[in-house]
XYZ file of C-alpha atoms in Angstrom:
495
model
C -156.382 -47.430 -49.275
C -154.337 -49.878 -46.876
C -151.955 -48.213 -44.309
C -149.103 -49.860 -43.988
C -146.810 -49.011 -40.885
C -143.054 -48.186 -40.511
C -140.570 -47.388 -38.258
C -139.265 -43.717 -37.114
C -136.182 -45.246 -37.347
C -136.259 -46.786 -41.093
C -135.488 -51.065 -40.107
C -138.556 -51.592 -40.817
C -141.601 -51.102 -43.049
C -144.515 -52.241 -44.747
C -146.527 -53.547 -41.991
C -149.771 -54.217 -41.079
C -151.807 -52.763 -38.875
C -152.554 -55.626 -36.880
C -148.811 -56.954 -36.901
C -147.894 -52.878 -35.429
C -150.250 -53.799 -32.980
C -148.496 -57.028 -31.761
C -144.972 -55.747 -32.111
C -145.538 -52.263 -29.943
C -142.043 -50.853 -30.595
C -140.180 -51.358 -33.982
C -137.262 -54.344 -33.453
C -134.509 -51.131 -34.409
C -136.519 -49.484 -31.024
C -138.225 -47.017 -33.514
C -142.346 -46.219 -33.238
C -145.114 -47.707 -35.902
C -146.684 -44.774 -38.252
C -148.367 -44.905 -41.089
C -146.800 -44.257 -44.549
C -149.323 -41.962 -44.945
C -152.174 -39.587 -43.611
C -155.883 -40.822 -44.339
C -158.216 -38.525 -44.462
C -161.986 -38.913 -42.827
C -164.202 -40.620 -45.310
C -167.859 -38.370 -44.276
C -168.164 -34.775 -43.379
C -168.760 -33.623 -39.956
C -172.397 -32.382 -39.711
C -172.933 -36.762 -40.627
C -170.649 -37.303 -37.527
C -172.145 -35.003 -35.391
C -175.551 -37.119 -35.098
C -173.179 -40.092 -34.193
C -172.405 -42.314 -31.424
C -169.579 -42.348 -29.786
C -169.182 -46.374 -31.239
C -169.918 -45.409 -34.322
C -167.235 -41.629 -34.123
C -164.918 -44.464 -33.367
C -165.229 -46.929 -36.236
C -164.772 -44.208 -38.546
C -162.221 -43.012 -37.061
C -160.646 -46.192 -36.840
C -161.238 -47.936 -39.521
C -158.562 -45.636 -41.561
C -155.775 -46.064 -39.467
C -156.617 -50.275 -38.860
C -157.279 -51.408 -42.516
C -156.112 -54.875 -42.128
C -159.224 -55.197 -39.689
C -162.771 -56.267 -41.594
C -165.629 -54.399 -40.540
C -167.124 -57.062 -38.598
C -163.567 -57.562 -36.526
C -163.366 -53.766 -35.593
C -167.074 -52.652 -34.477
C -166.883 -55.801 -32.134
C -163.795 -54.186 -30.700
C -164.907 -51.451 -30.397
C -168.470 -52.499 -28.289
C -166.801 -54.901 -26.250
C -164.622 -51.690 -25.292
C -166.941 -48.364 -25.009
C -169.704 -50.403 -23.041
C -171.098 -50.477 -19.161
C -168.120 -49.939 -17.777
C -167.937 -46.205 -18.462
C -170.959 -44.236 -16.396
C -172.017 -42.407 -18.929
C -173.726 -43.142 -21.873
C -172.012 -40.188 -24.152
C -168.550 -42.363 -23.008
C -166.453 -38.634 -22.958
C -169.043 -35.700 -22.575
C -168.140 -32.124 -23.048
C -168.510 -29.334 -19.554
C -168.289 -26.127 -20.173
C -167.559 -24.351 -17.398
C -165.183 -21.223 -17.129
C -165.360 -19.892 -20.831
C -163.701 -23.620 -22.313
C -165.290 -26.956 -22.994
C -163.696 -29.653 -20.691
C -164.079 -32.704 -22.813
C -164.484 -35.540 -19.910
C -161.925 -38.572 -20.489
C -162.207 -39.743 -17.054
C -165.674 -41.642 -17.246
C -164.374 -45.469 -17.610
C -163.386 -48.420 -15.015
C -160.006 -46.539 -13.703
C -161.235 -42.677 -13.954
C -159.111 -41.655 -15.581
C -158.697 -40.792 -19.627
C -155.769 -44.117 -20.327
C -159.720 -46.086 -20.134
C -160.077 -44.875 -23.683
C -157.379 -46.641 -25.282
C -157.253 -49.119 -22.577
C -160.200 -50.369 -22.754
C -159.977 -51.725 -26.384
C -156.577 -52.066 -26.858
C -156.713 -55.838 -25.231
C -159.668 -56.920 -27.944
C -157.427 -55.022 -30.283
C -154.565 -57.104 -29.477
C -155.945 -60.530 -29.466
C -157.893 -59.490 -32.705
C -154.522 -59.163 -34.339
C -153.048 -62.400 -32.390
C -155.756 -64.530 -34.623
C -154.932 -62.876 -37.436
C -151.485 -63.384 -37.620
C -151.337 -67.395 -36.323
C -149.138 -66.040 -33.180
C -149.572 -69.236 -30.990
C -147.343 -67.913 -28.236
C -148.584 -65.907 -24.833
C -148.565 -62.258 -25.418
C -146.450 -60.710 -22.305
C -147.968 -57.253 -22.003
C -144.532 -54.817 -20.507
C -145.677 -51.292 -19.499
C -143.967 -48.740 -17.686
C -146.805 -46.307 -15.493
C -146.002 -42.728 -14.502
C -150.011 -43.425 -12.313
C -152.623 -43.926 -14.976
C -151.963 -46.554 -18.053
C -150.861 -48.750 -15.330
C -154.224 -49.362 -13.495
C -156.123 -48.894 -16.738
C -153.721 -51.683 -18.880
C -154.374 -54.154 -15.746
C -158.207 -54.254 -15.951
C -157.999 -54.228 -19.844
C -155.911 -57.387 -19.312
C -156.908 -59.194 -16.396
C -157.833 -63.220 -17.170
C -157.840 -62.089 -21.262
C -156.887 -65.688 -22.597
C -153.398 -65.641 -24.377
C -152.101 -62.892 -22.665
C -149.826 -61.567 -18.751
C -149.322 -58.125 -17.867
C -146.469 -56.367 -16.017
C -146.488 -52.710 -14.951
C -143.588 -51.259 -12.975
C -144.300 -47.701 -11.457
C -142.269 -45.822 -9.093
C -142.036 -45.874 -5.838
C -143.180 -42.578 -4.084
C -143.789 -41.536 -7.728
C -148.179 -41.630 -8.072
C -151.078 -41.047 -6.187
C -151.984 -43.142 -3.225
C -155.078 -43.897 -4.966
C -153.559 -44.817 -8.137
C -151.003 -46.740 -5.886
C -154.039 -48.472 -4.357
C -156.074 -49.271 -7.608
C -152.969 -51.244 -9.044
C -152.054 -53.390 -5.809
C -155.331 -54.453 -5.505
C -155.351 -55.248 -9.048
C -157.329 -58.340 -9.644
C -156.291 -61.684 -12.724
C -153.842 -64.446 -12.403
C -152.459 -62.895 -15.189
C -151.269 -59.526 -13.507
C -148.067 -58.341 -11.919
C -147.040 -54.811 -10.747
C -143.623 -53.986 -9.955
C -142.599 -51.133 -7.408
C -139.081 -49.746 -8.624
C -136.446 -47.783 -6.645
C -136.478 -44.920 -9.586
C -139.026 -42.337 -11.251
C -140.860 -42.674 -14.425
C -138.007 -42.364 -16.821
C -135.846 -45.294 -15.004
C -139.547 -47.656 -15.125
C -139.665 -46.569 -19.156
C -136.384 -46.824 -20.104
C -135.835 -49.685 -18.181
C -138.954 -51.412 -20.245
C -137.684 -50.401 -23.477
C -133.999 -51.536 -22.396
C -136.118 -55.360 -22.422
C -137.704 -54.852 -26.087
C -134.464 -53.996 -27.134
C -132.815 -57.365 -25.693
C -132.763 -59.510 -28.816
C -131.694 -62.234 -26.427
C -133.655 -61.063 -23.688
C -136.711 -61.815 -27.144
C -134.992 -65.055 -27.839
C -135.103 -66.296 -24.451
C -138.828 -65.665 -24.363
C -139.750 -67.377 -27.628
C -137.655 -70.382 -26.240
C -140.381 -70.506 -22.935
C -143.292 -69.319 -25.555
C -143.526 -65.683 -24.637
C -143.485 -62.581 -26.927
C -143.452 -58.921 -25.714
C -145.557 -56.088 -26.614
C -147.156 -52.834 -25.188
C -149.673 -50.870 -23.930
C -147.645 -47.837 -23.704
C -148.776 -45.052 -25.697
C -146.300 -46.582 -27.769
C -148.097 -48.764 -29.231
C -150.002 -47.566 -32.419
C -153.230 -49.422 -30.350
C -153.165 -46.901 -27.999
C -152.830 -43.612 -29.960
C -155.074 -44.608 -32.919
C -158.416 -44.544 -30.143
C -157.229 -41.380 -28.876
C -157.432 -39.278 -31.891
C -161.462 -40.594 -31.793
C -162.258 -38.643 -28.445
C -160.947 -35.456 -30.527
C -162.930 -35.855 -33.802
C -165.791 -36.663 -31.533
C -165.349 -33.657 -29.326
C -165.544 -31.742 -32.460
C -169.223 -33.039 -33.872
C -170.130 -32.330 -30.775
C -170.055 -28.945 -30.676
C -171.448 -28.582 -33.731
C -174.527 -30.741 -32.634
C -174.661 -28.535 -29.790
C -174.522 -25.807 -31.869
C -171.602 -24.142 -29.572
C -169.845 -23.611 -33.085
C -170.193 -22.643 -36.678
C -169.670 -25.042 -39.473
C -166.195 -25.008 -39.831
C -165.376 -22.654 -37.010
C -162.427 -23.986 -36.181
C -161.301 -24.399 -32.765
C -158.248 -24.891 -30.323
C -156.920 -28.136 -27.839
C -154.967 -27.882 -24.532
C -153.531 -30.877 -23.107
C -151.710 -31.641 -20.253
C -149.058 -33.281 -21.614
C -146.269 -35.642 -20.079
C -145.359 -38.594 -23.101
C -146.910 -36.598 -25.431
C -149.769 -39.137 -26.336
C -152.854 -37.558 -26.368
C -151.852 -33.884 -27.274
C -150.353 -36.358 -30.545
C -153.666 -38.043 -31.237
C -154.743 -34.477 -31.230
C -152.635 -33.537 -34.094
C -153.380 -36.647 -35.790
C -156.691 -35.490 -35.482
C -156.703 -32.492 -37.065
C -154.464 -34.010 -39.892
C -157.625 -36.135 -40.709
C -158.945 -33.101 -41.229
C -160.994 -31.737 -38.223
C -160.790 -27.945 -37.773
C -158.226 -27.551 -35.326
C -155.956 -24.135 -35.789
C -154.017 -24.634 -32.448
C -152.425 -27.283 -29.659
C -151.787 -26.325 -26.479
C -148.977 -28.694 -24.889
C -149.521 -28.297 -21.306
C -146.320 -29.065 -18.811
C -145.585 -29.022 -14.944
C -142.841 -28.268 -13.347
C -141.097 -30.947 -15.769
C -141.565 -28.572 -18.176
C -138.764 -30.142 -20.699
C -142.003 -30.016 -23.422
C -142.842 -26.569 -22.801
C -138.619 -25.457 -23.280
C -138.473 -27.566 -26.107
C -141.272 -25.748 -28.140
C -139.506 -22.777 -26.659
C -136.127 -23.616 -27.561
C -135.971 -26.389 -29.905
C -133.007 -27.992 -28.064
C -135.320 -30.872 -26.009
C -132.686 -31.721 -22.867
C -133.356 -33.976 -20.022
C -130.548 -33.075 -18.258
C -132.189 -31.819 -15.358
C -133.851 -32.756 -12.049
C -136.875 -35.002 -11.996
C -139.235 -32.726 -9.300
C -141.999 -34.937 -7.919
C -145.858 -33.166 -8.470
C -149.644 -33.036 -7.830
C -150.000 -34.318 -11.933
C -148.323 -37.751 -11.237
C -148.875 -38.586 -14.718
C -147.399 -35.701 -16.010
C -144.197 -36.602 -14.301
C -141.973 -37.145 -17.238
C -138.292 -35.569 -18.891
C -138.819 -38.445 -21.910
C -141.594 -37.665 -24.025
C -141.532 -41.023 -25.802
C -144.172 -40.109 -28.283
C -142.285 -36.229 -29.546
C -140.181 -39.012 -30.858
C -143.082 -39.038 -33.578
C -143.692 -35.474 -34.003
C -139.860 -35.135 -34.605
C -140.238 -38.319 -37.995
C -143.072 -36.108 -39.369
C -141.375 -32.231 -39.006
C -137.717 -33.529 -40.623
C -139.764 -35.129 -43.543
C -140.063 -38.562 -42.456
C -136.514 -39.015 -42.812
C -135.323 -41.833 -40.428
C -131.867 -41.414 -41.005
C -131.655 -38.456 -39.245
C -134.625 -38.945 -36.677
C -132.529 -41.677 -35.751
C -129.463 -39.559 -35.262
C -131.375 -37.240 -32.991
C -132.945 -40.626 -30.533
C -129.320 -41.108 -30.145
C -127.993 -37.597 -29.288
C -131.072 -38.195 -26.960
C -130.105 -41.331 -25.281
C -126.024 -40.641 -25.300
C -126.001 -37.108 -23.734
C -129.338 -36.357 -22.909
C -130.477 -33.548 -25.560
C -130.722 -32.862 -29.517
C -131.714 -29.548 -30.956
C -134.185 -29.395 -34.605
C -133.393 -26.697 -37.161
C -135.698 -23.666 -37.796
C -136.683 -25.998 -41.127
C -138.626 -28.562 -38.184
C -139.416 -25.726 -35.684
C -141.254 -24.155 -38.343
C -143.073 -27.110 -39.578
C -144.499 -27.394 -35.305
C -146.064 -24.165 -35.285
C -149.441 -25.255 -34.657
C -147.793 -26.463 -31.626
C -147.539 -23.835 -28.344
C -146.228 -24.853 -25.330
C -146.554 -23.451 -21.161
C -146.527 -24.565 -18.068
C -148.326 -24.542 -14.536
C -146.353 -24.220 -11.727
C -147.678 -26.038 -7.862
C -148.879 -22.773 -6.552
C -150.688 -21.905 -9.873
C -152.390 -25.899 -9.968
C -153.768 -25.436 -7.001
C -155.684 -21.905 -7.108
C -156.320 -23.072 -10.972
C -158.426 -26.168 -8.686
C -159.819 -23.064 -6.615
C -160.428 -20.412 -8.738
C -162.623 -22.876 -10.772
C -164.408 -23.953 -7.988
C -165.305 -20.617 -7.011
C -166.556 -19.077 -9.710
C -168.379 -21.710 -10.942
C -168.705 -24.479 -8.599
C -166.835 -27.350 -11.589
C -164.223 -29.086 -9.798
C -161.040 -30.478 -11.462
C -157.909 -32.305 -11.059
C -154.950 -31.271 -10.689
C -153.527 -32.069 -14.494
C -155.899 -31.251 -15.746
C -155.952 -27.429 -13.724
C -152.312 -27.996 -15.712
C -153.904 -27.244 -18.665
C -157.154 -24.908 -17.571
C -153.946 -22.164 -15.866
C -151.946 -22.815 -19.063
C -155.028 -22.094 -21.122
C -156.646 -19.352 -19.790
C -152.715 -17.210 -19.573
C -151.853 -17.898 -22.956
C -155.608 -16.556 -24.128
C -155.457 -13.955 -22.204
C -152.002 -13.092 -23.447
C -153.067 -13.309 -26.688
C -156.344 -11.668 -26.356
C -157.541 -15.458 -28.302
C -161.052 -15.361 -27.705
C -160.963 -18.868 -30.055
C -163.626 -21.519 -28.468
C -161.172 -23.858 -26.861
C -161.980 -27.458 -26.201
C -159.455 -28.413 -22.973
C -158.271 -32.311 -22.152
C -160.122 -33.090 -18.888
C -157.332 -36.108 -18.241
C -158.568 -37.446 -14.901
C -161.389 -37.785 -11.869
C -160.957 -35.074 -9.311
C -161.268 -38.416 -7.050
C -158.262 -40.185 -8.132
C -155.646 -36.855 -6.383
C -158.905 -35.833 -3.809
C -156.448 -34.699 -1.203
C -154.455 -31.911 -3.553
C -158.274 -31.137 -5.026
C -159.644 -30.678 -1.682
C -156.717 -29.100 0.498
C -156.655 -26.299 -3.137
C -160.599 -25.792 -1.911
C -160.442 -25.415 1.413
C -156.693 -25.342 2.450
C -153.950 -28.530 4.168
C -155.463 -30.542 6.175
C -152.652 -33.032 6.891
C -154.589 -35.439 7.057
C -153.003 -39.361 7.678
C -154.600 -41.350 4.226
C -155.440 -39.482 1.301
C -158.646 -41.425 1.271
C -160.166 -39.508 3.903
C -160.346 -36.744 1.518
C -162.704 -38.695 -0.342
C -165.783 -38.204 1.275
C -165.363 -34.648 1.848
C -164.555 -34.596 -2.044
C -168.025 -35.792 -2.392
C -169.941 -33.008 -0.082
C -168.029 -30.636 -2.842
C -168.751 -31.445 -5.724
C -171.857 -33.208 -5.503
C -170.433 -35.632 -8.043
C -171.610 -39.524 -6.800
C -167.984 -41.002 -5.886
C -167.051 -43.289 -8.653
C -167.349 -46.991 -7.743
C -163.484 -47.350 -9.132
C -162.373 -45.272 -5.946
C -165.262 -46.709 -3.460
C -163.753 -50.853 -4.530
C -160.369 -49.903 -3.286
C -160.932 -48.799 0.140
C -161.587 -52.071 1.774
C -159.723 -54.050 -1.533
C -156.909 -56.909 -0.553
C -153.637 -56.060 -1.341
C -153.134 -58.210 -4.052
C -149.256 -57.101 -5.418
C -146.010 -57.015 -3.788
C -143.253 -56.880 -5.425
C -140.495 -54.120 -5.545
C -137.003 -53.877 -7.249
C -134.073 -52.018 -8.070
C -133.918 -49.823 -12.070
C -131.216 -52.199 -13.428
C -133.582 -55.703 -11.415
C -136.302 -55.319 -14.184
C -135.127 -58.212 -16.442
C -134.537 -60.149 -13.549
C -138.102 -59.520 -12.289
C -139.630 -60.129 -15.093
C -137.784 -63.557 -15.512
C -139.316 -64.172 -12.376
C -142.471 -63.423 -12.192
C -142.839 -65.801 -15.731
C -141.437 -68.431 -14.144
C -137.821 -69.205 -16.024
């Protein structure tokens, strides 16, 4: 069955997967969604015997139906190779009564590697399939992890350039250094004077500027996105939830058809939406716990039915979740109103205009599988210390948000169901916060001063990605105001 894509705002239909990947964002500002949701074609028992790469093919072929078997397997094998430091790609660690799905074993030690390792290959294949001759400019906003993972994926990929905008003072020092030291003649990174929402809104505005697109075309360029709004980011993320369930079955941690729940630290809503898609494929997931930090716009939404970004933007120790406009939520809103593109577009217009919208009772009922929770900064720190003291297992700040929320909800509800917690970043990426949570405040000058101490605490080898930035040359120095993003793009591209 061929799966085609359409815009959540109604402007485009019958778009192939490869074209949806190339475009990134629909021309009407909507996000691409499959016209129908496929189902897994093989049993969990069969999947339990498969490698990550084999599982990826079984999942991704259901969504990327205009890719040949050879094309898709080639993309998968190039993506999930020795750049990951474990053979399993996404191992499960059993600790503290839950299963931590470690998604940080790629080249930039964050879960974004799971999708951004394959996106460049999907995009180049898509360009060939659609006879695209223009140079593809990947334009991305990052709250910390996407930027480095995208730059690493696209570095020196022929026919592409990548420009990343990130909030100055809104990411960890390790995250910033990973971006600023990235090699590749086609890579650029720009610090903006603003927060992540400013960066994301600026990127979306550029995408929606028809005159800019025309100007780009005249100079031989076309935009695409590496953010999770791109369906080429979302589809690879579905894989690891299918894989996690299959591995629990293989390890005899669960019985055949036994339901599990999933808890995901959530900012832009793409990662937890991928878990929801896995459920739609047939994975026995009951509850999807959406864990927020103190920027708890999603928690409030699930509590009240009102999405309201009109609030103070807080900088926290889990910066990848410091987001007030969760772009991928639009896909769930679209589904919840019966795929009514007109109604969805009206709600998104309200968000753009007054900064909020409210969904009706039927839409809230549609989202019954989701439950929101949030953790304060002190709770995050306490959770890191508690898990370490009780088990010896070290988790990063984002994973600690999910761990704290999950533990609280399970205790309140007396819930004993097996739970997979998405562990989205290596503790080494946030070494200062992790070490000080476990040992108390030390006030060392540089975040990198905490690396060796974390190694002693955890016994886990210091990742190559961290060792590399300790003495790497700073290669990127650009900064701009949020309102100067279009001019900055022009300057980088030379027109």
